[in-house]
Coordinates of N, CA, C and O in Angstrom, one line a residue:
M256 N 65.2 131.3 98.9 CA 65.6 130.8 98.3 C 66.0 129.0 98.8 O 66.9 129.4 100.2
P257 N 66.4 128.3 98.8 CA 66.7 126.9 99.3 C 67.7 126.7 99.3 O 68.7 127.2 98.5
R258 N 68.9 126.2 100.1 CA 69.4 125.8 100.3 C 70.8 124.8 98.7 O 69.3 123.4 98.7
S259 N 71.4 124.6 98.1 CA 71.0 124.2 97.2 C 72.1 122.0 98.3 O 72.9 122.7 99.8
K260 N 71.9 120.7 98.0 CA 72.7 120.0 98.2 C 73.9 119.5 98.0 O 74.6 121.2 97.4
Q261 N 73.9 119.8 99.6 CA 75.9 119.2 100.3 C 76.0 117.8 99.1 O 76.0 116.9 99.7
V262 N 77.3 117.8 98.7 CA 77.2 116.3 97.5 C 79.1 116.2 98.0 O 79.8 117.2 97.7
D263 N 79.6 115.3 98.3 CA 80.9 115.6 98.5 C 81.1 114.2 97.5 O 81.0 114.0 97.4
K264 N 82.4 113.9 98.0 CA 83.3 113.0 96.6 C 83.1 112.1 97.3 O 82.9 110.6 95.5
Q265 N 82.8 111.5 97.6 CA 82.6 109.5 98.1 C 80.9 110.2 98.7 O 80.6 108.9 97.6
D266 N 80.3 111.1 98.4 CA 78.8 110.6 97.5 C 78.8 110.4 96.5 O 77.9 109.3 95.9
I267 N 79.5 110.7 95.9 CA 79.7 110.6 94.1 C 80.1 109.5 93.6 O 79.5 108.9 93.3
L268 N 80.6 109.0 94.4 CA 82.5 107.7 94.2 C 80.8 106.4 94.6 O 81.1 106.2 94.0
R269 N 79.8 106.8 96.1 CA 79.5 106.1 96.2 C 77.9 105.4 94.9 O 77.0 105.1 94.5
A270 N 78.1 107.0 94.4 CA 76.6 106.8 93.6 C 76.9 106.2 92.1 O 76.2 105.7 91.4
A271 N 78.4 107.1 91.8 CA 79.1 106.1 90.8 C 79.1 104.3 90.6 O 78.5 103.7 89.4
T272 N 79.2 104.4 92.1 CA 79.0 102.7 92.3 C 77.6 101.9 91.6 O 77.6 100.9 91.1
E273 N 76.8 102.5 92.0 CA 75.7 102.3 92.3 C 75.1 102.5 90.9 O 74.5 101.2 89.8
V274 N 75.5 103.2 90.0 CA 75.2 103.7 88.9 C 75.5 102.1 87.9 O 75.2 101.6 87.1
I275 N 77.3 101.8 87.9 CA 77.3 100.5 87.2 C 76.9 99.4 87.7 O 76.8 98.7 87.2
R276 N 76.3 99.4 89.0 CA 76.2 98.6 89.4 C 74.1 98.2 89.4 O 73.8 96.9 88.9
A277 N 74.0 99.1 88.8 CA 72.2 98.6 88.3 C 72.5 98.3 86.6 O 72.0 97.7 85.5
K278 N 73.6 99.8 86.1 CA 73.3 99.8 84.6 C 74.2 99.2 83.7 O 74.6 99.3 82.7
G279 N 76.0 99.2 84.2 CA 76.6 98.9 84.2 C 77.1 99.8 83.6 O 77.2 101.3 83.5
H280 N 79.0 100.0 83.8 CA 80.8 100.7 82.8 C 79.8 101.5 82.5 O 80.4 103.1 82.0
N281 N 79.5 101.1 81.0 CA 78.7 102.6 79.7 C 77.8 102.9 80.2 O 78.0 104.5 80.4
A282 N 77.1 103.2 80.9 CA 76.4 104.1 81.2 C 76.5 105.1 82.8 O 76.0 106.1 83.1
L283 N 78.1 105.3 82.5 CA 78.8 105.5 84.5 C 78.8 107.3 83.3 O 80.2 107.1 82.5
T284 N 78.3 107.8 83.0 CA 77.9 109.1 82.8 C 78.1 110.0 84.2 O 77.5 110.2 84.8
V285 N 78.1 111.5 84.0 CA 78.2 113.0 85.4 C 76.4 112.6 85.1 O 75.6 112.7 86.2
R286 N 76.2 112.9 84.3 CA 74.6 113.1 84.0 C 73.6 112.2 85.4 O 72.5 112.0 86.0
N287 N 74.1 111.0 85.0 CA 73.7 109.6 85.3 C 74.1 108.7 86.5 O 73.8 109.3 87.8
I288 N 74.4 110.0 87.8 CA 75.3 110.2 88.2 C 75.4 111.1 89.2 O 74.5 111.0 90.5
A289 N 74.9 112.4 88.8 CA 74.2 112.9 89.1 C 72.6 113.1 90.0 O 72.3 113.2 90.3
A290 N 72.2 112.2 88.7 CA 70.6 111.3 88.5 C 70.5 110.6 89.6 O 69.3 110.0 90.7
E291 N 71.4 110.2 90.0 CA 71.8 109.0 91.4 C 71.9 108.9 92.1 O 70.7 109.6 93.7
L292 N 72.2 110.8 93.1 CA 72.3 111.1 93.5 C 71.0 112.9 93.9 O 70.9 113.0 95.3
G293 N 70.6 112.4 93.2 CA 68.8 114.3 93.1 C 69.5 115.1 93.4 O 69.4 116.3 93.7
C294 N 70.5 116.3 92.3 CA 70.9 116.4 92.3 C 71.5 117.4 91.4 O 71.8 116.5 89.8
S295 N 72.7 118.5 91.0 CA 72.5 118.7 89.6 C 73.9 118.3 89.0 O 74.7 117.9 90.0
T296 N 75.2 118.6 88.0 CA 76.1 118.2 87.6 C 77.1 118.4 88.3 O 78.2 118.5 87.7
Q297 N 76.9 119.7 88.5 CA 77.6 121.0 89.0 C 78.1 119.9 89.6 O 80.0 120.8 90.2
P298 N 77.9 119.7 91.2 CA 79.3 119.4 92.6 C 79.3 118.4 91.7 O 80.9 117.8 92.4
L299 N 79.5 117.1 90.8 CA 80.6 116.5 90.6 C 81.6 117.1 89.4 O 82.6 116.7 89.6
Y300 N 81.3 118.9 88.7 CA 82.9 119.3 88.3 C 83.3 119.7 88.7 O 84.5 119.7 88.7
Y301 N 83.0 119.6 90.7 CA 83.6 120.9 91.6 C 84.5 119.6 91.5 O 86.1 120.1 92.4
E302 N 84.0 118.8 92.0 CA 84.8 117.8 93.0 C 85.7 116.7 91.8 O 87.0 116.7 92.2
F303 N 85.8 117.1 90.8 CA 86.3 115.5 89.5 C 86.7 116.7 88.5 O 85.3 116.7 88.0
E304 N 87.6 117.2 87.8 CA 88.0 117.3 86.3 C 86.8 117.3 85.1 O 86.5 118.3 84.5
N305 N 86.3 116.1 85.8 CA 86.5 114.8 83.6 C 85.6 114.0 84.3 O 85.9 113.3 85.3
A306 N 85.2 113.3 83.6 CA 84.7 112.0 83.5 C 85.3 110.8 83.8 O 86.4 109.4 84.5
D307 N 87.0 111.6 83.6 CA 88.1 110.2 83.3 C 88.6 110.2 84.6 O 89.2 109.7 85.3
H308 N 89.1 111.7 85.0 CA 89.1 111.8 86.5 C 88.5 111.4 87.1 O 89.1 110.6 88.3
L309 N 87.1 111.4 87.4 CA 86.1 110.3 88.3 C 86.3 108.3 87.7 O 85.8 108.0 88.7
R310 N 86.8 108.0 87.2 CA 86.3 107.5 86.4 C 88.3 106.4 87.8 O 88.3 106.1 87.8
A311 N 89.3 106.9 87.3 CA 90.1 107.0 87.7 C 90.0 106.7 88.9 O 91.5 106.1 89.8
E312 N 89.3 107.9 90.0 CA 89.3 107.4 91.0 C 88.9 106.1 91.8 O 88.4 105.7 92.7
L313 N 87.2 106.1 90.9 CA 86.8 105.2 90.8 C 86.9 103.8 92.0 O 86.3 102.8 91.8
L314 N 88.5 103.7 90.2 CA 88.8 101.8 90.6 C 89.8 101.4 92.1 O 88.8 100.6 92.9
P315 N 90.1 102.8 92.7 CA 91.0 102.5 93.1 C 89.1 102.1 95.3 O 89.6 101.5 96.2
Y316 N 88.2 103.0 94.7 CA 87.0 103.4 95.6 C 86.9 101.6 95.3 O 86.9 101.4 96.2
V317 N 86.4 101.2 94.0 CA 85.3 100.2 94.7 C 86.1 99.1 94.8 O 85.8 98.5 95.6
R318 N 88.5 99.1 93.7 CA 88.6 97.8 94.6 C 89.2 98.1 96.4 O 89.1 96.7 97.2
Q319 N 88.8 99.2 97.2 CA 88.8 99.7 98.7 C 87.4 98.7 98.9 O 87.8 98.1 99.9
Q320 N 86.0 99.2 99.1 CA 85.9 98.7 99.1 C 84.9 97.1 99.0 O 83.4 96.8 100.0
Y321 N 85.3 96.4 97.3 CA 83.9 95.1 97.6 C 86.0 94.9 97.5 O 85.3 93.1 97.1
L322 N 87.4 94.5 97.8 CA 88.5 93.7 97.5 C 89.4 94.0 98.2 O 90.3 93.0 98.0
Q323 N 89.2 95.2 99.0 CA 90.7 94.6 99.9 C 89.7 94.3 102.0 O 89.3 94.4 101.9
F324 N 90.7 93.0 101.9 CA 89.8 92.2 102.7 C 91.4 91.9 103.7 O 92.2 91.2 102.7
R325 N 90.5 91.3 105.0 CA 91.8 90.1 105.7 C 91.5 89.0 105.8 O 90.6 89.2 106.2
F326 N 92.8 87.9 105.1 CA 91.7 86.4 105.1 C 92.7 86.1 106.1 O 93.8 85.9 107.1
S327 N 91.8 84.9 107.0 CA 92.5 84.1 108.1 C 93.3 82.2 107.1 O 94.1 82.1 107.7
N328 N 92.8 82.2 106.0 CA 93.7 81.2 105.0 C 93.6 81.0 104.4 O 93.5 82.0 102.8
Y329 N 93.9 80.9 103.1 CA 94.6 80.6 101.5 C 93.6 81.1 100.4 O 93.0 81.5 99.9
K330 N 92.8 79.8 100.7 CA 91.6 79.4 100.1 C 90.1 80.7 100.5 O 89.6 81.3 99.2
E331 N 90.6 81.7 101.4 CA 89.4 83.0 101.3 C 90.1 83.5 100.3 O 88.5 85.2 99.7
F332 N 91.3 84.1 99.7 CA 91.4 85.2 99.0 C 90.7 84.8 97.8 O 89.7 85.4 96.4
G333 N 90.5 83.2 96.2 CA 89.8 82.8 95.7 C 88.2 82.6 96.4 O 87.5 83.7 95.5
R334 N 87.5 82.0 97.5 CA 86.6 83.1 98.2 C 85.6 84.2 97.5 O 85.2 84.1 96.6
H335 N 86.9 85.6 97.8 CA 86.5 86.5 98.0 C 86.8 86.6 96.9 O 85.2 87.5 96.3
F336 N 87.3 86.3 96.4 CA 86.8 86.9 94.4 C 86.4 87.0 93.5 O 85.1 86.9 93.0
L337 N 86.1 85.5 94.6 CA 85.8 85.0 92.8 C 83.8 85.0 93.6 O 82.9 85.2 92.0
N338 N 83.7 84.9 94.2 CA 82.0 86.1 94.2 C 81.9 87.1 94.0 O 80.5 87.9 93.8
F339 N 83.0 88.0 93.9 CA 82.8 89.0 93.5 C 82.5 88.8 92.4 O 81.5 89.8 91.8
A340 N 83.2 88.4 91.6 CA 82.8 88.0 90.1 C 81.2 88.1 89.9 O 81.2 88.3 88.8
R341 N 81.4 86.8 90.7 CA 79.9 86.8 90.9 C 78.8 87.8 90.9 O 77.2 87.4 90.6
R342 N 79.3 88.1 92.0 CA 77.8 88.8 92.7 C 77.7 90.0 92.4 O 76.5 91.2 92.7
E343 N 79.2 90.4 92.1 CA 78.7 92.3 91.6 C 79.2 92.0 89.7 O 80.3 92.7 89.6
K344 N 79.0 91.5 89.0 CA 78.9 90.7 87.8 C 79.7 92.3 87.0 O 80.8 92.6 86.3
E345 N 78.8 93.4 87.5 CA 79.7 94.7 86.6 C 80.0 95.9 86.8 O 81.1 95.7 86.7
L346 N 80.6 96.0 88.5 CA 82.0 96.6 88.8 C 83.3 95.3 88.8 O 84.0 95.6 88.3
F347 N 83.1 94.2 88.6 CA 83.6 93.6 88.4 C 84.7 93.6 87.0 O 85.9 93.7 87.0
R348 N 83.1 93.4 86.0 CA 83.9 94.1 84.7 C 84.3 95.6 84.6 O 85.9 95.7 83.5
F349 N 84.2 96.1 84.9 CA 85.0 97.7 85.6 C 86.0 97.3 85.9 O 86.3 98.0 85.3
V350 N 86.4 97.0 87.3 CA 87.9 97.0 87.5 C 89.0 96.0 86.5 O 90.0 96.0 86.5
Y351 N 88.2 94.6 86.2 CA 89.3 93.4 85.7 C 88.8 93.4 84.0 O 90.2 93.3 83.3
L352 N 88.1 93.8 83.3 CA 87.5 93.8 82.2 C 87.1 95.3 81.3 O 86.5 95.8 80.3
R353 N 88.9 95.4 81.4 CA 88.9 97.0 80.0 C 90.7 97.4 80.0 O 91.4 95.4 81.1
R354 N 91.2 97.6 79.0 CA 92.1 98.2 79.5 C 93.4 98.2 80.6 O 92.7 98.9 81.2
R355 N 94.0 97.2 80.7 CA 95.3 97.7 81.4 C 96.5 99.2 81.2 O 96.7 98.7 80.2
E356 N 97.0 99.2 82.7 CA 97.8 100.9 82.3 C 99.3 99.4 82.3 O 98.6 98.8 83.1
R357 N 100.5 99.8 81.6 CA 101.6 99.2 81.9 C 101.7 98.7 83.1 O 101.7 100.1 84.5
G358 N 102.0 97.8 84.0 CA 102.7 97.5 85.1 C 101.6 97.4 86.0 O 101.8 97.3 87.8
E359 N 100.8 97.4 86.5 CA 99.2 96.8 87.0 C 99.4 95.3 87.6 O 99.3 95.3 86.5
T360 N 99.1 95.4 88.7 CA 98.5 94.0 88.9 C 97.5 93.6 88.2 O 96.4 93.5 87.9
L361 N 97.7 92.1 87.4 CA 96.3 90.9 87.9 C 95.1 91.1 89.0 O 94.5 91.6 88.2
L362 N 96.0 91.2 89.9 CA 94.2 90.8 91.1 C 95.0 91.6 92.5 O 95.4 91.7 91.8
D363 N 93.8 92.0 92.9 CA 94.5 93.0 94.1 C 93.6 91.6 95.7 O 92.8 91.8 95.7
D364 N 95.0 92.2 96.1 CA 95.5 91.2 96.6 C 96.7 91.9 97.3 O 97.8 92.0 97.8
I365 N 96.1 92.6 99.0 CA 96.3 93.4 99.8 C 97.4 91.9 100.4 O 98.1 92.7 101.0
N366 N 96.8 91.5 100.8 CA 97.3 89.7 101.9 C 98.4 89.2 100.8 O 98.9 88.1 101.8
Y367 N 98.9 89.8 100.1 CA 100.6 88.8 98.9 C 101.1 88.2 99.9 O 101.6 87.5 99.7
D368 N 102.3 89.8 100.2 CA 103.3 89.0 100.8 C 102.7 88.1 102.4 O 103.3 87.2 103.0
Q369 N 101.8 88.8 103.2 CA 100.7 88.0 104.2 C 101.1 86.1 103.5 O 101.9 84.9 104.0
T370 N 100.3 86.0 102.6 CA 100.0 84.5 101.3 C 101.3 83.3 101.0 O 101.9 82.9 101.3
I371 N 102.5 85.1 101.1 CA 104.0 84.0 100.8 C 104.5 83.9 101.6 O 104.4 82.8 101.6
R372 N 104.2 84.6 102.8 CA 105.2 83.9 103.9 C 104.2 82.3 104.3 O 105.2 82.3 105.1
L373 N 103.1 83.4 104.3 CA 102.6 81.5 104.8 C 102.9 80.5 104.5 O 103.0 79.2 104.5
L374 N 102.6 80.7 103.1 CA 103.1 79.6 101.7 C 104.8 78.6 102.2 O 104.5 78.0 102.5
S375 N 105.1 79.7 101.9 CA 106.5 79.8 102.1 C 106.7 78.9 103.2 O 107.5 78.0 103.7
H376 N 106.2 79.7 104.3 CA 106.3 78.5 106.0 C 106.0 77.5 106.1 O 106.7 76.1 106.2
N377 N 105.1 76.7 105.5 CA 103.3 75.7 106.2 C 104.1 74.9 104.8 O 104.2 73.1 105.2
L378 N 105.2 75.7 104.1 CA 104.8 74.2 102.9 C 106.4 74.2 102.8 O 106.7 73.2 101.7
E379 N 107.4 74.4 103.3 CA 108.9 74.6 103.6 C 109.1 74.7 101.5 O 110.3 73.7 101.2
M380 N 109.1 76.0 101.4 CA 109.5 76.0 100.3 C 109.6 77.6 100.0 O 109.9 78.3 101.2
D381 N 111.6 77.6 99.0 CA 111.8 79.5 99.6 C 110.5 80.3 98.7 O 109.8 80.1 97.6
V382 N 111.1 81.6 99.1 CA 109.7 82.5 98.8 C 108.8 82.2 97.0 O 108.3 83.0 97.3
E383 N 111.3 82.4 96.3 CA 110.4 82.2 94.8 C 109.2 81.3 94.5 O 108.2 81.4 93.8
T384 N 109.2 80.3 94.6 CA 108.6 78.6 94.3 C 107.1 79.4 94.9 O 105.9 79.1 95.0
A385 N 107.4 80.1 96.8 CA 105.2 80.6 96.6 C 105.7 81.4 95.9 O 103.5 81.4 95.8
R386 N 105.9 82.4 96.0 CA 105.7 83.2 95.2 C 105.1 83.2 93.4 O 103.6 82.8 92.8
R387 N 105.9 82.1 92.8 CA 105.3 80.8 91.6 C 103.8 80.3 91.7 O 103.4 80.3 90.7
M388 N 104.0 79.9 93.3 CA 103.2 79.1 93.0 C 101.3 79.6 93.2 O 100.5 79.9 92.6
H389 N 101.4 80.9 94.5 CA 100.6 81.8 94.6 C 100.0 82.3 93.2 O 98.6 83.0 93.1
Y390 N 100.9 82.9 92.0 CA 100.4 83.3 90.8 C 99.6 82.6 89.8 O 98.6 82.7 89.5
Q391 N 99.7 81.3 90.3 CA 99.1 80.1 89.2 C 97.7 80.3 89.7 O 97.1 80.3 88.3
M392 N 97.7 80.5 91.3 CA 96.3 80.6 91.9 C 95.6 81.3 91.8 O 94.4 81.2 91.4
Q393 N 96.5 83.4 91.1 CA 95.6 84.2 90.9 C 95.6 84.3 89.4 O 94.3 84.6 89.6
F394 N 96.4 83.5 88.9 CA 96.0 82.8 87.8 C 94.3 82.4 87.4 O 93.5 82.9 86.0
R395 N 94.2 81.3 88.2 CA 93.8 79.9 88.1 C 92.3 81.1 88.4 O 90.6 81.5 87.6
C396 N 91.4 82.2 89.2 CA 91.0 82.8 90.2 C 90.0 83.7 89.2 O 89.8 84.3 89.0
Y397 N 91.5 84.2 88.5 CA 90.5 84.7 87.2 C 90.1 85.4 86.2 O 89.0 85.7 85.8
G398 N 91.1 83.3 85.9 CA 89.7 82.9 84.5 C 88.6 83.5 85.1 O 87.5 84.0 84.0
L399 N 88.4 82.2 86.2 CA 87.1 81.8 86.5 C 86.5 83.1 86.7 O 85.4 83.1 87.0
G400 N 87.0 83.8 87.1 CA 85.5 85.3 87.8 C 85.7 86.0 85.8 O 84.4 85.8 86.3
V401 N 86.4 85.6 85.2 CA 86.2 86.8 83.9 C 84.4 86.1 83.4 O 83.6 86.3 83.0
M402 N 84.8 84.5 83.2 CA 84.0 83.0 83.0 C 82.6 83.4 83.1 O 81.7 84.3 83.6
L403 N 82.5 84.0 85.2 CA 81.3 84.2 86.1 C 80.9 85.5 85.8 O 79.5 85.5 85.7
A404 N 81.6 86.2 85.5 CA 81.3 87.2 85.4 C 80.8 87.8 84.1 O 80.0 88.7 84.3
T405 N 80.8 87.5 82.9 CA 80.2 87.4 81.7 C 79.3 86.1 81.7 O 78.7 85.8 80.2
D406 N 78.8 86.4 82.6 CA 78.1 84.2 81.8 C 78.5 83.4 81.2 O 77.2 82.5 80.9
Y407 N 80.0 83.3 81.6 CA 79.9 82.2 80.9 C 79.7 80.4 81.6 O 79.2 80.0 80.8
C408 N 79.5 80.6 82.7 CA 79.2 80.1 83.7 C 78.8 80.7 85.0 O 79.0 81.1 84.7
E409 N 78.6 79.3 85.5 CA 78.1 79.5 87.0 C 78.7 78.1 87.8 O 78.7 77.9 87.9
M410 N 78.6 79.3 89.2 CA 79.4 78.3 90.3 C 78.6 78.5 91.4 O 78.4 79.7 91.5
T411 N 77.9 76.8 91.6 CA 77.4 77.6 93.6 C 78.9 77.5 94.5 O 80.0 77.6 94.1
D412 N 78.6 78.2 94.9 CA 79.6 77.8 96.4 C 80.6 76.9 96.8 O 81.6 77.1 96.8
D413 N 79.4 76.0 96.7 CA 80.8 74.4 96.4 C 81.5 73.8 95.3 O 82.4 73.4 95.6
Q414 N 80.4 74.3 94.3 CA 80.7 74.2 93.9 C 82.9 74.8 93.3 O 83.7 74.6 92.9
I415 N 82.7 76.2 93.4 CA 84.0 77.5 93.9 C 85.1 76.4 95.6 O 86.4 76.4 95.1
E416 N 83.6 76.6 95.9 CA 84.8 75.4 97.2 C 86.0 74.3 96.6 O 87.2 74.5 96.9
R417 N 84.7 73.5 95.7 CA 86.2 71.6 94.8 C 86.9 72.9 94.1 O 88.2 72.1 93.8
E418 N 86.9 73.8 93.0 CA 87.6 74.1 92.6 C 88.6 74.9 93.3 O 90.0 74.7 92.5
L419 N 88.8 76.0 93.7 CA 89.5 75.6 94.4 C 90.6 74.9 95.7 O 92.6 74.5 95.7
T420 N 89.6 74.0 95.8 CA 90.3 73.1 96.6 C 91.7 72.4 95.6 O 92.6 71.4 95.9
E421 N 91.3 71.6 94.8 CA 91.0 70.2 93.6 C 92.6 71.7 93.2 O 93.6 70.9 92.5
Y422 N 92.6 72.8 92.7 CA 92.9 73.0 92.1 C 94.4 73.7 92.4 O 95.9 73.3 92.2
Y423 N 94.5 73.9 94.0 CA 95.0 73.8 94.9 C 96.1 72.6 95.3 O 97.4 72.3 95.3
Q424 N 95.5 70.8 95.2 CA 96.2 70.0 95.6 C 96.8 69.8 94.0 O 97.9 69.8 93.9
I425 N 95.9 70.8 92.7 CA 97.3 70.2 91.5 C 99.1 71.4 91.7 O 100.3 70.5 91.4
I426 N 98.4 72.4 92.2 CA 99.5 73.3 92.3 C 100.3 73.1 93.3 O 102.2 73.2 93.6
L427 N 99.9 72.4 95.0 CA 101.4 71.8 95.6 C 101.9 70.3 95.4 O 103.2 69.9 95.3
R428 N 101.3 69.9 94.3 CA 102.0 68.4 93.7 C 102.9 69.2 92.9 O 104.1 68.2 92.4
H429 N 102.5 69.8 91.4 CA 103.6 70.1 91.1 C 104.4 71.0 91.6 O 106.2 70.9 91.5
Y430 N 104.6 72.3 92.6 CA 105.8 72.6 93.3 C 106.3 72.1 94.4 O 107.2 72.5 94.4
K431 N 105.4 71.1 95.2 CA 106.6 70.3 95.5 C 107.1 69.2 95.1 O 108.4 68.6 96.5
G432 N 106.9 69.1 94.2 CA 107.8 67.6 93.4 C 107.3 66.7 93.6 O 107.4 65.3 94.0
I433 N 105.5 67.0 94.1 CA 105.2 65.2 95.1 C 104.8 63.5 93.8 O 103.2 65.0 92.5
T434 N 105.2 63.1 94.4 CA 105.2 62.3 93.4 C 103.2 61.2 93.5 O 103.3 60.2 92.8
D435 N 103.1 61.0 94.9 CA 102.3 60.0 95.0 C 101.6 60.4 95.9 O 102.0 61.5 96.9
D436 N 100.3 60.1 96.5 CA 99.4 60.2 98.0 C 99.5 60.9 98.6 O 98.8 60.9 99.4
G437 N 100.9 59.5 99.4 CA 101.0 59.8 100.3 C 101.8 61.2 101.1 O 101.4 61.4 101.9
Q438 N 102.5 61.4 99.8 CA 102.6 62.6 100.8 C 102.4 64.1 100.3 O 102.2 64.7 100.7
L439 N 101.5 63.3 99.2 CA 100.5 64.4 99.0 C 99.3 65.3 100.3 O 98.9 66.1 100.2
Q440 N 99.3 63.5 100.8 CA 98.9 63.4 102.1 C 99.3 63.9 102.7 O 98.7 65.0 104.4
Y441 N 100.1 63.8 103.0 CA 101.1 64.8 104.4 C 101.2 66.0 103.8 O 100.9 67.4 105.7
W442 N 101.2 66.6 103.1 CA 101.7 68.7 102.9 C 100.1 68.7 103.1 O 99.4 69.9 103.3
L443 N 99.0 68.1 102.3 CA 97.5 68.9 102.6 C 97.3 69.1 104.1 O 96.6 70.0 104.8
N444 N 97.5 67.4 104.9 CA 97.1 68.3 105.9 C 98.7 69.5 107.1 O 98.3 69.6 108.1
R445 N 100.1 69.5 106.5 CA 100.4 69.8 106.8 C 100.7 71.4 106.4 O 100.0 72.9 107.4
S446 N 99.3 71.8 105.6 CA 98.6 73.1 104.9 C 97.7 73.0 105.8 O 96.7 74.4 104.7
R447 N 96.2 72.6 105.9 CA 95.1 72.8 105.8 C 95.0 73.5 107.3 O 93.7 74.1 106.6
N448 N 95.5 74.6 107.0 CA 95.2 75.9 108.1 C 95.6 76.3 106.5 O 94.4 77.8 107.1
L449 N 95.7 76.7 105.4 CA 95.7 77.6 104.6 C 94.2 77.6 104.5 O 93.6 78.6 103.0
I450 N 93.9 76.0 103.9 CA 92.7 75.5 102.8 C 91.6 75.3 103.3 O 90.0 74.9 102.7
L451 N 91.6 75.9 104.3 CA 89.8 74.9 104.3 C 88.6 76.2 105.0 O 88.7 77.5 103.9

């Protein structure tokens, strides 16, 4: 009698991710995942009680695989997030276009504390102001991400760069109380390591 194929939790999560990427989150069924794995549904029920349990574990898995990264400057967060929305539309929809649990964060940003420290230090602003400023950038990126993932618009790499730079200048003016172009240029030069 041939030995049954060994399937572990990571295999199942990888296969579930591929089902979403290829067919969308509505196709995320135990049968479709088993077909992707080339096995029966039994190993899936061994690892997960039901489809809801699998989905709950799949969210942090997708976040870790696609959204958690270390960056070297401020714009990288926006670039990475928007490229995820543009290139992995179905996964973006699975993670972000769903009903949220109470208290769940807007975006996945493992660099949040570092980002706030960088903004606060480089822009000589208090931590709370840096938080509010960064929240505005997150909010902008989320909105653009939704438009990209739902095919409302398309953006090239250059357009993403311009959008992030222009919006950074807008929120920089607001949160630093900048009233003229000379002041803006000074703070852009001071923070160029954040926006390259």
